[in-house]
CSV table of C-alpha atoms in Angstrom, one decimal:
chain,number,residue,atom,x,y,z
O,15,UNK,CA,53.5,14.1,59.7
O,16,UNK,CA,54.7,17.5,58.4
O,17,UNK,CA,53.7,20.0,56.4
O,18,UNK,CA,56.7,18.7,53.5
O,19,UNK,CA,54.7,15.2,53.8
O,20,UNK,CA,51.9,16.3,52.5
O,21,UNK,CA,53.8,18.4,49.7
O,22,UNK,CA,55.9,15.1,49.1
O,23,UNK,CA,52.6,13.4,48.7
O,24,UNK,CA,51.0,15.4,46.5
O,25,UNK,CA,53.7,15.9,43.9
O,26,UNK,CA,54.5,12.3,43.5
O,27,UNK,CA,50.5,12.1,42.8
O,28,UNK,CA,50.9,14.5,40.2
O,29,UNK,CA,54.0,12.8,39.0
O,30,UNK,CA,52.5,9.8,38.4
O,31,UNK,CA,49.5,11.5,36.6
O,32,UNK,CA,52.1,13.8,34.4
O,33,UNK,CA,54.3,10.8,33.4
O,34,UNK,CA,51.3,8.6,32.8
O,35,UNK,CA,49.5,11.3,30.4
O,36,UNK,CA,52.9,11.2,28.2
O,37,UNK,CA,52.9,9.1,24.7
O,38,UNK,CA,56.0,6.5,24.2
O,39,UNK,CA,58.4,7.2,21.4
O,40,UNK,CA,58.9,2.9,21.4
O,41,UNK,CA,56.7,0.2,19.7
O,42,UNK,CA,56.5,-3.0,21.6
O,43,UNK,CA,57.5,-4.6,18.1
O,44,UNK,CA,61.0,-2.8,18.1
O,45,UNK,CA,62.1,-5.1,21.5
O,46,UNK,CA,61.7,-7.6,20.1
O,47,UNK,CA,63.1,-7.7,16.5
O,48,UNK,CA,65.8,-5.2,17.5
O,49,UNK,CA,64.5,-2.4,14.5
O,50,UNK,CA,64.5,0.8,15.5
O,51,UNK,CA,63.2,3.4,13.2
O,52,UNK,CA,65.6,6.7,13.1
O,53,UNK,CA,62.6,9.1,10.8
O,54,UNK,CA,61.4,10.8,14.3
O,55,UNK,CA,64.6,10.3,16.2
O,56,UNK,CA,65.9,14.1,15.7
O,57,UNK,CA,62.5,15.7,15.5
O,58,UNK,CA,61.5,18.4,18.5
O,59,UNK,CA,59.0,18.1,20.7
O,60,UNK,CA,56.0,21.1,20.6
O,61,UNK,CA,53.1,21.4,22.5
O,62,UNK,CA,51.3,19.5,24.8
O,63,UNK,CA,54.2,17.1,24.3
O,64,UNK,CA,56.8,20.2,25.3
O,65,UNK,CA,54.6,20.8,28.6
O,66,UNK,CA,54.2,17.4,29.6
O,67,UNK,CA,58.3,17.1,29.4
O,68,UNK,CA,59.0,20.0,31.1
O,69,UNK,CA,55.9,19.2,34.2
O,70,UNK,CA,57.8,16.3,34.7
O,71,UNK,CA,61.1,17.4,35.3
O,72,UNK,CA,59.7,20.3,37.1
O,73,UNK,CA,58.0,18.0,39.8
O,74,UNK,CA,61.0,15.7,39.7
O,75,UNK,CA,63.2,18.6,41.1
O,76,UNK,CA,60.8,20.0,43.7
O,77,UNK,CA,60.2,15.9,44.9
O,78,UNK,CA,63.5,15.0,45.3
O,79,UNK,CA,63.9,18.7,46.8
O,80,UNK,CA,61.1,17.9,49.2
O,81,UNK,CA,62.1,14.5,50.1
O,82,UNK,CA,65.4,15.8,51.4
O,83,UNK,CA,63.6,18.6,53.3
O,84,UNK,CA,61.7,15.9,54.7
O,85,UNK,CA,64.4,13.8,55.7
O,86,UNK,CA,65.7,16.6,57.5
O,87,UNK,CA,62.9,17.8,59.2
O,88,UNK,CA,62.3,14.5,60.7
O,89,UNK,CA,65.8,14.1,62.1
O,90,UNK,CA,66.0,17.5,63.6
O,91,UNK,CA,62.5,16.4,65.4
């Protein structure tokens, strides 16, 4: 186990934590009557909601990054 383990394993832990702190846009209700309200659908994010959106695709670039640097590591040991 390398160094970009570790990393790997402690993004996707603070992945999971960032996507799990955000709010879904979607109400149960709409699957299944096939409503969908449209009075938030072109309103911005701000905030906390802003960060949280931002963290997430932020870690999802360095993981994916640091799974590949991982994968290559491994196959040049």
């Amino acid at each position: 186990m390398n160094v970009a383990d570790i990393f790997v394993l402690i993004i996707s832990i603070f992945l999971i934590i960032i996507v799990l702190m955000q709010t879904s846009k979607d109400d149960i209700n709409d699957a299944f009557n096939g409503n969908k309200s449209e009075l938030f659908k072109n309103q911005k994010t701000r905030g906390a909601e802003l960060f949280l959106q931002r963290t997430t695709f932020v870690l999802g670039v360095l993981f994916i990054a640091l799974v590949i640097v991982s994968i290559v590591l491994h196959q040049t040991l």
